[in-house]
mmCIF file of C-alpha atoms and ligand atoms in Angstrom:
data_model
loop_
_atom_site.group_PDB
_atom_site.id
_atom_site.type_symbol
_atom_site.label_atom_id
_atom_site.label_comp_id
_atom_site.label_asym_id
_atom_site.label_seq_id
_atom_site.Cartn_x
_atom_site.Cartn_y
_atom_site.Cartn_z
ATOM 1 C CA UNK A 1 -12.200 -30.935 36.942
ATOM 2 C CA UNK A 2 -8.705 -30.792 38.166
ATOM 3 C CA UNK A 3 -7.355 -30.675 35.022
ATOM 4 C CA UNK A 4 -9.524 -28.218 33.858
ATOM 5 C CA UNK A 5 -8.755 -25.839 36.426
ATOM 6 C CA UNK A 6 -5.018 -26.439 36.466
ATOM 7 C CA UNK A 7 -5.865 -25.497 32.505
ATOM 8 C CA UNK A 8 -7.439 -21.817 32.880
ATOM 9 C CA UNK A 9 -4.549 -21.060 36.099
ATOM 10 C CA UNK A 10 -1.419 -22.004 33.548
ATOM 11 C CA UNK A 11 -3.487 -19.653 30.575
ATOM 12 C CA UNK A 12 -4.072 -17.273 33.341
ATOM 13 C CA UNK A 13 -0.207 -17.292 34.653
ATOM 14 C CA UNK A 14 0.925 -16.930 30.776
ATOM 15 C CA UNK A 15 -0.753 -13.712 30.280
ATOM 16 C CA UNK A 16 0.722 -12.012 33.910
ATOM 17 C CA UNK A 17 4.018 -13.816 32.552
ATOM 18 C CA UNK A 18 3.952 -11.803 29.354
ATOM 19 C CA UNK A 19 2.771 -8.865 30.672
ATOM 20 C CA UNK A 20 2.972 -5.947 28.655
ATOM 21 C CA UNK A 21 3.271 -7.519 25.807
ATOM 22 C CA UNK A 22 -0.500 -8.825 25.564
ATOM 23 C CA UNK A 23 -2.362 -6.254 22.880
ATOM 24 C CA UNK A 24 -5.386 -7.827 21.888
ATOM 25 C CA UNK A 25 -5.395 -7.103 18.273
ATOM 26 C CA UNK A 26 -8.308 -5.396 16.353
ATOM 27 C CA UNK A 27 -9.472 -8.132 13.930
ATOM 28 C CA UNK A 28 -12.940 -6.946 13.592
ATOM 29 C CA UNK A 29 -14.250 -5.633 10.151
ATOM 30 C CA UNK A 30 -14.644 -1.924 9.809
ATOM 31 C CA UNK A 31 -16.447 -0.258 7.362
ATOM 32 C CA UNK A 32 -16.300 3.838 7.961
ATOM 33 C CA UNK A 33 -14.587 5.835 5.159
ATOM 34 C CA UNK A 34 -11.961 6.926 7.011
ATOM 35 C CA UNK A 35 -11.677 4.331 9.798
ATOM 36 C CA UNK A 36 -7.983 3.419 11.320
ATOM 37 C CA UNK A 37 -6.665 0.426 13.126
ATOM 38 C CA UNK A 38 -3.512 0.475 14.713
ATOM 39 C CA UNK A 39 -1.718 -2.039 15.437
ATOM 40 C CA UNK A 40 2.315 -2.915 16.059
ATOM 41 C CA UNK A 41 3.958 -0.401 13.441
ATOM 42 C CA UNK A 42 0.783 -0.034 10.956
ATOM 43 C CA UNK A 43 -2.475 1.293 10.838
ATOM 44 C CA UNK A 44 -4.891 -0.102 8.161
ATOM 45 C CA UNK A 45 -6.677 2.958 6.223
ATOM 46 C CA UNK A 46 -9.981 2.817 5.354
ATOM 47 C CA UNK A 47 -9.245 6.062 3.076
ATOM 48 C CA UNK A 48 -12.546 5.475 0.595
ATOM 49 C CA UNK A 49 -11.865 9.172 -0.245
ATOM 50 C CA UNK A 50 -13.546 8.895 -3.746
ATOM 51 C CA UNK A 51 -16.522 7.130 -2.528
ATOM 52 C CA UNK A 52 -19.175 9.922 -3.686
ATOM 53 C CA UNK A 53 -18.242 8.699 -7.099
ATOM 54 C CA UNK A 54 -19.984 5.485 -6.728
ATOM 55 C CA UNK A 55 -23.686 4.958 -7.666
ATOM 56 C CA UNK A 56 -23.506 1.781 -4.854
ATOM 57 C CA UNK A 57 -20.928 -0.611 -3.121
ATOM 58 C CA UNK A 58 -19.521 -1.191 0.186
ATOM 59 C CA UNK A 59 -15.786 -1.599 1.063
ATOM 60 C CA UNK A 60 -14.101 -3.269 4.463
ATOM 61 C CA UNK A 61 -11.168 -4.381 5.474
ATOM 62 C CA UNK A 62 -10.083 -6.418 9.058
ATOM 63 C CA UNK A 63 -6.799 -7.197 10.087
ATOM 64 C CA UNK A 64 -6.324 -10.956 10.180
ATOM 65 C CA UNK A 65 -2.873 -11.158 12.083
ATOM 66 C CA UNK A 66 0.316 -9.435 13.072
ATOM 67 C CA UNK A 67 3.929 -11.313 14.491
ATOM 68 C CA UNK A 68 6.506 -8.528 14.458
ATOM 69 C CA UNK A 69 6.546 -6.228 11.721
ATOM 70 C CA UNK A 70 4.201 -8.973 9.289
ATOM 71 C CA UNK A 71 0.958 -7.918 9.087
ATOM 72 C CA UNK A 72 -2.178 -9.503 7.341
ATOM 73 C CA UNK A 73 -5.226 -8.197 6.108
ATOM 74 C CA UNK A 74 -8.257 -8.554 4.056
ATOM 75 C CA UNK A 75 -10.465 -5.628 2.269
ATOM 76 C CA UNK A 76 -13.441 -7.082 0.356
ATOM 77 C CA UNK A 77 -15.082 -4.352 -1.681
ATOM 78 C CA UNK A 78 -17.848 -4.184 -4.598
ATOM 79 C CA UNK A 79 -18.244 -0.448 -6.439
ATOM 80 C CA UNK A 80 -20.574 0.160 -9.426
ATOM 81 C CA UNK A 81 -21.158 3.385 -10.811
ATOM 82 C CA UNK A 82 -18.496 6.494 -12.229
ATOM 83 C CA UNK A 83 -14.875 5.733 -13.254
ATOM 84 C CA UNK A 84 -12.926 7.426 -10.819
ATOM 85 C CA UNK A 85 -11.057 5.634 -7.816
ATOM 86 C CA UNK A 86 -13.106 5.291 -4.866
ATOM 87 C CA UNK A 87 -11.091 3.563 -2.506
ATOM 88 C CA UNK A 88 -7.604 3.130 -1.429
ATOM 89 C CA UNK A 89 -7.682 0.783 1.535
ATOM 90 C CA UNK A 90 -3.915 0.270 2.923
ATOM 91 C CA UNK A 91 -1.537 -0.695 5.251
ATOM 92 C CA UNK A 92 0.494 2.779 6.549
ATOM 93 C CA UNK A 93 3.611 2.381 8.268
ATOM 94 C CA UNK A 94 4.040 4.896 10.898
ATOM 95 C CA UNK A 95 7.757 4.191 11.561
ATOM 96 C CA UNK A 96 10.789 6.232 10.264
ATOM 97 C CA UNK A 97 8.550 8.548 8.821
ATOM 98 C CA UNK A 98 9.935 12.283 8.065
ATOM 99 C CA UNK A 99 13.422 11.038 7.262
ATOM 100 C CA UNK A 100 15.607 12.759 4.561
ATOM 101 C CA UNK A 101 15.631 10.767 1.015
ATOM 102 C CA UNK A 102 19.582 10.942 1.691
ATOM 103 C CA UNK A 103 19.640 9.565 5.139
ATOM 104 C CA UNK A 104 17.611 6.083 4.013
ATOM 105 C CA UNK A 105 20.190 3.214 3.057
ATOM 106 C CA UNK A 106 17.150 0.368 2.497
ATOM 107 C CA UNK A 107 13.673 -0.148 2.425
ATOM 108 C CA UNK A 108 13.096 -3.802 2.596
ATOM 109 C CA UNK A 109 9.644 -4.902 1.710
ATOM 110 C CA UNK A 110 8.009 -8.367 1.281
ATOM 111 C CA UNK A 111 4.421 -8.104 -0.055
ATOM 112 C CA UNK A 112 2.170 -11.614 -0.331
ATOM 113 C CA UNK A 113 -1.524 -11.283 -1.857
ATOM 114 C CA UNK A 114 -3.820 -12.409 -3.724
ATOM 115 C CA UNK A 115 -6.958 -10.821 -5.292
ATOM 116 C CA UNK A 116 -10.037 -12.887 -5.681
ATOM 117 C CA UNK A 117 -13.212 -11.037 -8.505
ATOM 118 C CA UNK A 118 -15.868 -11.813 -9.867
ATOM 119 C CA UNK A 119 -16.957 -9.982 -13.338
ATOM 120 C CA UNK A 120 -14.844 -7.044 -14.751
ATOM 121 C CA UNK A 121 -12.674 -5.523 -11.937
ATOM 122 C CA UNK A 122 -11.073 -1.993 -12.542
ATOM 123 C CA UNK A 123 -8.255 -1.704 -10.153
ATOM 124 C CA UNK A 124 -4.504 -2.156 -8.779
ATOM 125 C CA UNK A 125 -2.517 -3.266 -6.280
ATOM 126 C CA UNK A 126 0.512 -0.882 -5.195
ATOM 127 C CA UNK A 127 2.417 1.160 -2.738
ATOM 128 C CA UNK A 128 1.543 4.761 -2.841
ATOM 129 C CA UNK A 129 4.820 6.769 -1.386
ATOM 130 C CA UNK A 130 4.624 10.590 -0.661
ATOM 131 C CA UNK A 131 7.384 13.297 -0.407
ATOM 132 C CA UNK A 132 7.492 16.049 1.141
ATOM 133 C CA UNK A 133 9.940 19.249 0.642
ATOM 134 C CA UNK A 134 10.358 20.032 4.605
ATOM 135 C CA UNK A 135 10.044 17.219 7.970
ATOM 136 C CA UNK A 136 6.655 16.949 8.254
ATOM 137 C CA UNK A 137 5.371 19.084 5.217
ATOM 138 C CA UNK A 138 2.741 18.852 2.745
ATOM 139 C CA UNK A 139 2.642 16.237 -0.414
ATOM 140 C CA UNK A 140 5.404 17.081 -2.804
ATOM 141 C CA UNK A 141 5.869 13.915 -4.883
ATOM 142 C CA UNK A 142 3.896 10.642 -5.072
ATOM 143 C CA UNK A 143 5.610 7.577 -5.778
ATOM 144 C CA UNK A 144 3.727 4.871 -6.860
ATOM 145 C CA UNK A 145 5.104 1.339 -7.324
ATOM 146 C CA UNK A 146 2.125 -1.311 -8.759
ATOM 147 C CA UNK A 147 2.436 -4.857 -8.346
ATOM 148 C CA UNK A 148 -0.694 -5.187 -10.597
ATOM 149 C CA UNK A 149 -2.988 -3.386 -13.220
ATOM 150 C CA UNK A 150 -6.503 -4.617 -13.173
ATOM 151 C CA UNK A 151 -7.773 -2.949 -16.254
ATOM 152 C CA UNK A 152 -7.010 0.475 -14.797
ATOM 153 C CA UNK A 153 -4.237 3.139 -16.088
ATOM 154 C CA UNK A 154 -1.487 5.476 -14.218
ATOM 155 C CA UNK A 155 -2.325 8.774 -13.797
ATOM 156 C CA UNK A 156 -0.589 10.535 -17.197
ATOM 157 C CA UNK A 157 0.295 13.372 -18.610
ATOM 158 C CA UNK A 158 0.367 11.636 -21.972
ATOM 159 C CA UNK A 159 -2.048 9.160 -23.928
ATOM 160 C CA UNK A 160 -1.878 7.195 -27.355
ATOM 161 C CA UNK A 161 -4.573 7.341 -29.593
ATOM 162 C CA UNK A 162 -6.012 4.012 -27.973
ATOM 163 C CA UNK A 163 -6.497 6.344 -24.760
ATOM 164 C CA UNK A 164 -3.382 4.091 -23.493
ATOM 165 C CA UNK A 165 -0.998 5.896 -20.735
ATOM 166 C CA UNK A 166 2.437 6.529 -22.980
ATOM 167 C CA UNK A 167 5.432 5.750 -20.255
ATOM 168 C CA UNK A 168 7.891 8.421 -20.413
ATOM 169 C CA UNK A 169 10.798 5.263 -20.023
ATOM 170 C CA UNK A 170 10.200 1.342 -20.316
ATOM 171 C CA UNK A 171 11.865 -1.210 -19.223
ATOM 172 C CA UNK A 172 13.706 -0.610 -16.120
ATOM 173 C CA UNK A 173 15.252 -3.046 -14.454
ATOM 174 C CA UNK A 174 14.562 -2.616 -10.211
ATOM 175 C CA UNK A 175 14.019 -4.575 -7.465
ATOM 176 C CA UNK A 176 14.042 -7.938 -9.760
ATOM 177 C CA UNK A 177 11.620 -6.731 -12.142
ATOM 178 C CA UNK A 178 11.431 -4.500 -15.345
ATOM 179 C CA UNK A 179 9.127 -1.524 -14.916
ATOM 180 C CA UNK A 180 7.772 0.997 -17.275
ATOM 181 C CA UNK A 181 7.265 4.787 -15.547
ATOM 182 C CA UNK A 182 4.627 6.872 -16.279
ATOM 183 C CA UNK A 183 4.703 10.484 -15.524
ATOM 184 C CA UNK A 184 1.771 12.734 -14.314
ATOM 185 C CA UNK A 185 0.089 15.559 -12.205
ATOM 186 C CA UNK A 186 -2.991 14.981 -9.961
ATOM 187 C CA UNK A 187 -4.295 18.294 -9.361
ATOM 188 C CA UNK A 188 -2.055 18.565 -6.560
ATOM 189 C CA UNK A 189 1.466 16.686 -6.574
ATOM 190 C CA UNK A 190 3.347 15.023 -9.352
ATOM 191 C CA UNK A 191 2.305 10.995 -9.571
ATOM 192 C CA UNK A 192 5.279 8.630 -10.601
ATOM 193 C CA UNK A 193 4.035 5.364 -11.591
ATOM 194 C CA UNK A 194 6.125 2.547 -11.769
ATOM 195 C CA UNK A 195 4.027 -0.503 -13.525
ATOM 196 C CA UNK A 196 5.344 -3.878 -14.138
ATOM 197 C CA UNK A 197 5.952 -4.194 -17.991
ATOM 198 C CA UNK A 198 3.978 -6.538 -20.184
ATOM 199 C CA UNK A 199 0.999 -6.366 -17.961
ATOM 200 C CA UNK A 200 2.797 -8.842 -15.470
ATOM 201 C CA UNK A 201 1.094 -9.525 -11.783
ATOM 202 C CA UNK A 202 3.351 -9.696 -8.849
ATOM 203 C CA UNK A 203 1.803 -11.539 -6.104
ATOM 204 C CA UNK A 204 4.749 -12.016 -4.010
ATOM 205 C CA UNK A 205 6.742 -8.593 -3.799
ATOM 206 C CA UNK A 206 10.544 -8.985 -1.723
ATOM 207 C CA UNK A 207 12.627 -6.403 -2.821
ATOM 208 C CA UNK A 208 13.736 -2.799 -1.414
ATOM 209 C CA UNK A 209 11.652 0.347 -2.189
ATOM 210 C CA UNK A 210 14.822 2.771 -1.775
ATOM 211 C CA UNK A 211 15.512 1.793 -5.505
ATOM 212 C CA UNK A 212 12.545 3.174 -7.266
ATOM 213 C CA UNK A 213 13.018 6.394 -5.160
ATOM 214 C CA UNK A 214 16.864 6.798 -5.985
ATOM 215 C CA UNK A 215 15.885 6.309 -9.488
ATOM 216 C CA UNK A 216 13.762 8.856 -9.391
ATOM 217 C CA UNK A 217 16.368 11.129 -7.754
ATOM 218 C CA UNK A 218 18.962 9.997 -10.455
ATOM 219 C CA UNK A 219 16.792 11.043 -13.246
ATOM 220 C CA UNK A 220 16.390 14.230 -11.398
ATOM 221 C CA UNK A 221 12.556 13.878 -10.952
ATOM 222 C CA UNK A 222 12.864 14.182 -7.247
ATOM 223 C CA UNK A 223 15.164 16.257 -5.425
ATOM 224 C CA UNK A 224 17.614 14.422 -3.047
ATOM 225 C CA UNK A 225 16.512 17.222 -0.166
ATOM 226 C CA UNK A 226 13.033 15.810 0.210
ATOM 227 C CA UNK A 227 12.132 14.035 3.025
ATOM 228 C CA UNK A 228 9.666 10.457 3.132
ATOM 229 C CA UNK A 229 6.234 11.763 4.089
ATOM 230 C CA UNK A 230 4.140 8.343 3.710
ATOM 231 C CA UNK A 231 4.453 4.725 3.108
ATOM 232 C CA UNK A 232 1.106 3.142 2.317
ATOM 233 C CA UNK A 233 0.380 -0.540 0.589
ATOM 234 C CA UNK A 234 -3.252 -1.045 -0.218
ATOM 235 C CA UNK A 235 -5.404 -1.671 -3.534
ATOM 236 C CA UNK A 236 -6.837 1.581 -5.657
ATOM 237 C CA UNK A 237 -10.465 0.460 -6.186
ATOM 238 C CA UNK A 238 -12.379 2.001 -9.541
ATOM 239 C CA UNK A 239 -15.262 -0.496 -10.092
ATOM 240 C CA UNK A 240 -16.350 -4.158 -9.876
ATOM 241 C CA UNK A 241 -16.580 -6.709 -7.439
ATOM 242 C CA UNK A 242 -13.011 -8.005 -5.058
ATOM 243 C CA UNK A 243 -11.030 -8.969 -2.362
ATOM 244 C CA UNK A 244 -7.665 -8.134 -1.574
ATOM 245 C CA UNK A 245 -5.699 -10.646 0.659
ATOM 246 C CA UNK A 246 -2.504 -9.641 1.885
ATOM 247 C CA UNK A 247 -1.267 -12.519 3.847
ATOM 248 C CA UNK A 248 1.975 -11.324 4.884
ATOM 249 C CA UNK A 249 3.165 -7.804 4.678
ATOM 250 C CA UNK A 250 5.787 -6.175 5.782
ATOM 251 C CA UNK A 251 8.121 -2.526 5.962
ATOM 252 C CA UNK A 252 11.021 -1.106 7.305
ATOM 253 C CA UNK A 253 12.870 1.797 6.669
ATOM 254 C CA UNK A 254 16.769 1.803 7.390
HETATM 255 C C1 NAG B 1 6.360 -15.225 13.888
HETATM 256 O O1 NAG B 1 7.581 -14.881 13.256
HETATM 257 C C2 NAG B 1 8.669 -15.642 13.718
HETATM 258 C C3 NAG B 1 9.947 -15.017 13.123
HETATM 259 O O2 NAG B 1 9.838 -14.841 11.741
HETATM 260 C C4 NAG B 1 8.454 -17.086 13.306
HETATM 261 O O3 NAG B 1 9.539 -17.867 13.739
HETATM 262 C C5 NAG B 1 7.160 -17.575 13.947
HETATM 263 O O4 NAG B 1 6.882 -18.888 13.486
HETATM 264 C C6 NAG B 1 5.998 -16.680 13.591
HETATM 265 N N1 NAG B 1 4.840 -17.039 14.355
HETATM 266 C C7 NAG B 1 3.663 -17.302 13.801
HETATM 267 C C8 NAG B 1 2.539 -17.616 14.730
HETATM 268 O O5 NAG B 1 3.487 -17.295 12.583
HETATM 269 C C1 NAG B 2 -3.699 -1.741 -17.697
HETATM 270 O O1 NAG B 2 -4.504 -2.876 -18.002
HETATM 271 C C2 NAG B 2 -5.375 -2.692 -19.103
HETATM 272 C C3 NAG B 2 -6.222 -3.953 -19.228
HETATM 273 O O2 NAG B 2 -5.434 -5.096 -19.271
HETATM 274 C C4 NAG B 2 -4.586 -2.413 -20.366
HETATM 275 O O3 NAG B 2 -5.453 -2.188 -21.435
HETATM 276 C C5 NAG B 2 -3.737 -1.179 -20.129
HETATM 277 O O4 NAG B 2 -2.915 -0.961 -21.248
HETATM 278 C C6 NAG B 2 -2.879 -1.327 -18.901
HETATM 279 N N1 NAG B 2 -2.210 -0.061 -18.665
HETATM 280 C C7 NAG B 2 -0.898 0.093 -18.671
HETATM 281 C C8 NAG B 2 -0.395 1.470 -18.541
HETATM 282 O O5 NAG B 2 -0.141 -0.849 -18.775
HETATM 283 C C1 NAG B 3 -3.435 13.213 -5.406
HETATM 284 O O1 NAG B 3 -2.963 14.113 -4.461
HETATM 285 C C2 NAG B 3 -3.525 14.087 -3.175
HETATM 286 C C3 NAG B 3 -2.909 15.170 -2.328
HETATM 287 O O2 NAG B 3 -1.543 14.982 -2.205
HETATM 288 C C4 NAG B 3 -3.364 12.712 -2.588
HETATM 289 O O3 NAG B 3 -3.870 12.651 -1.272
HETATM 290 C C5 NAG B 3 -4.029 11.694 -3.484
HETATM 291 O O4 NAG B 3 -3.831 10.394 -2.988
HETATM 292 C C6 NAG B 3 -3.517 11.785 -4.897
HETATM 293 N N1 NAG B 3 -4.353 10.985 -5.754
HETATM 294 C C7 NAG B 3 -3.955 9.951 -6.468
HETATM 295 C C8 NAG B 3 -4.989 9.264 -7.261
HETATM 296 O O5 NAG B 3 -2.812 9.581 -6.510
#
């Protein structure tokens, strides 16, 4: 009895000891199409924005843990019906947002996941980057960087006759990897997608973002005036049956 008491007073002293510093952390599962969960630097995105596309599914996601600035989550989702995207469920940092492209020296990421289907799955796994012409202001350019093509395509402005995305360059070498770019418009910003070439899957992602947007601003794509708008990691989700584990995660922008 002693010991039991003497038990709950030390796990009772621990939390006045730390103080502030006790958040309990959101690790329930939410569901809503545009739920948010903050938590440290992040906020996990429901975003299911395309969701009226789907004849049925579902789509959650629950942060699992957070120690600093490394996050984990998990977004099980299942969408039948259409062939548009449904779902982008990510991880948003909300730190050193709004900064100018010329002011950022580094963005050091380190992205581990892994993606368990069943049946055909149409989707990827990527960072989805926005620019924006003033501090603050609306979409310019959309930078996306995918660590893995599940039977989907880039948006493109150009198409073999196999209904293949054409990449305007292939094989550059960034971040450790050789990429192939693909150029196109969305309706409302220019899309520049980076995917790996050869079809190859990158589970575990170290490697800084700043390089795919300075080669971008090399190439003249994106002007070096623009300023970082949004940083998301997440998985695009078209069709099929998955679950996206991201067991460690993590962004910073220098
Ligand atoms: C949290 O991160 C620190 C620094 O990287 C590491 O030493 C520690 O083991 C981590 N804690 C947990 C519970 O994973
Ligand atoms: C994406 O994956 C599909 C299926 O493996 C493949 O047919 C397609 O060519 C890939 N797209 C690109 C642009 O690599
Ligand atoms: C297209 O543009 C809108 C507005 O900027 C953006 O929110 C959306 O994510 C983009 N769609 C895709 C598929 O990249």
């Amino acid at each position: 009895m002693h010991s039991f008491k003497s038990t709950l007073l030390s796990a009772f002293l621990l939390l006045l000891c730390s103080g502030t510093h006790v958040h309990a952390l959101d690790t329930s599962s939410h569901c809503g199409d545009y739920d948010s969960v903050t938590a440290g630097q992040y906020s996990l995105l429901l975003d299911q924005w395309g969701k009226s596309d789907a004849s049925s599914g579902s789509n959650c996601a629950a942060i699992t843990s957070l120690n600093g600035t490394t996050i984990a989550w998990k977004n099980p989702w299942k969408w039948a019906g259409g062939n548009k995207i449904k779902s982008y469920t990510n991880m948003q940092l909300n730190k050193g947002m709004n900064k100018g492209l010329k002011t950022i020296s580094s963005i050091p990421t380190t992205w581990k996941w892994s993606h368990s289907t069943s049946g055909n799955v149409v989707a990827n796994v990527a960072f989805d980057i926005f620019t924006s012409t003033t501090p603050g202001g609306d979409n310019h350019n959309e930078i996306m960087i995918w660590l893995a093509n599940f039977s989907a395509g880039p948006i493109c402005s150009s198409y073999n006759a196999y209904g293949i995305a054409v990449a305007v360059a292939s094989s550059i070498s960034l971040a450790g990897y050789t990429w192939d770019l693909h150029v196109g418009w969305n309706g409302s910003n220019n899309v520049y997608s980076f995917l790996p070439s050869n079809g190859v899957i990158i589970t575990k992602f170290s490697g800084d973002l700043n390089v795919f947007i300075k080669y971008l601003r090399g190439r003249g794509s994106i002007s070096s005036s623009e300023y970082l708008k949004t940083l998301q990691a997440g998985t695009e989700a078209t069709s099929g049956t998955a679950t996206l584990t991201a067991s460690a995660y993590s962004v910073v922008v220098n």
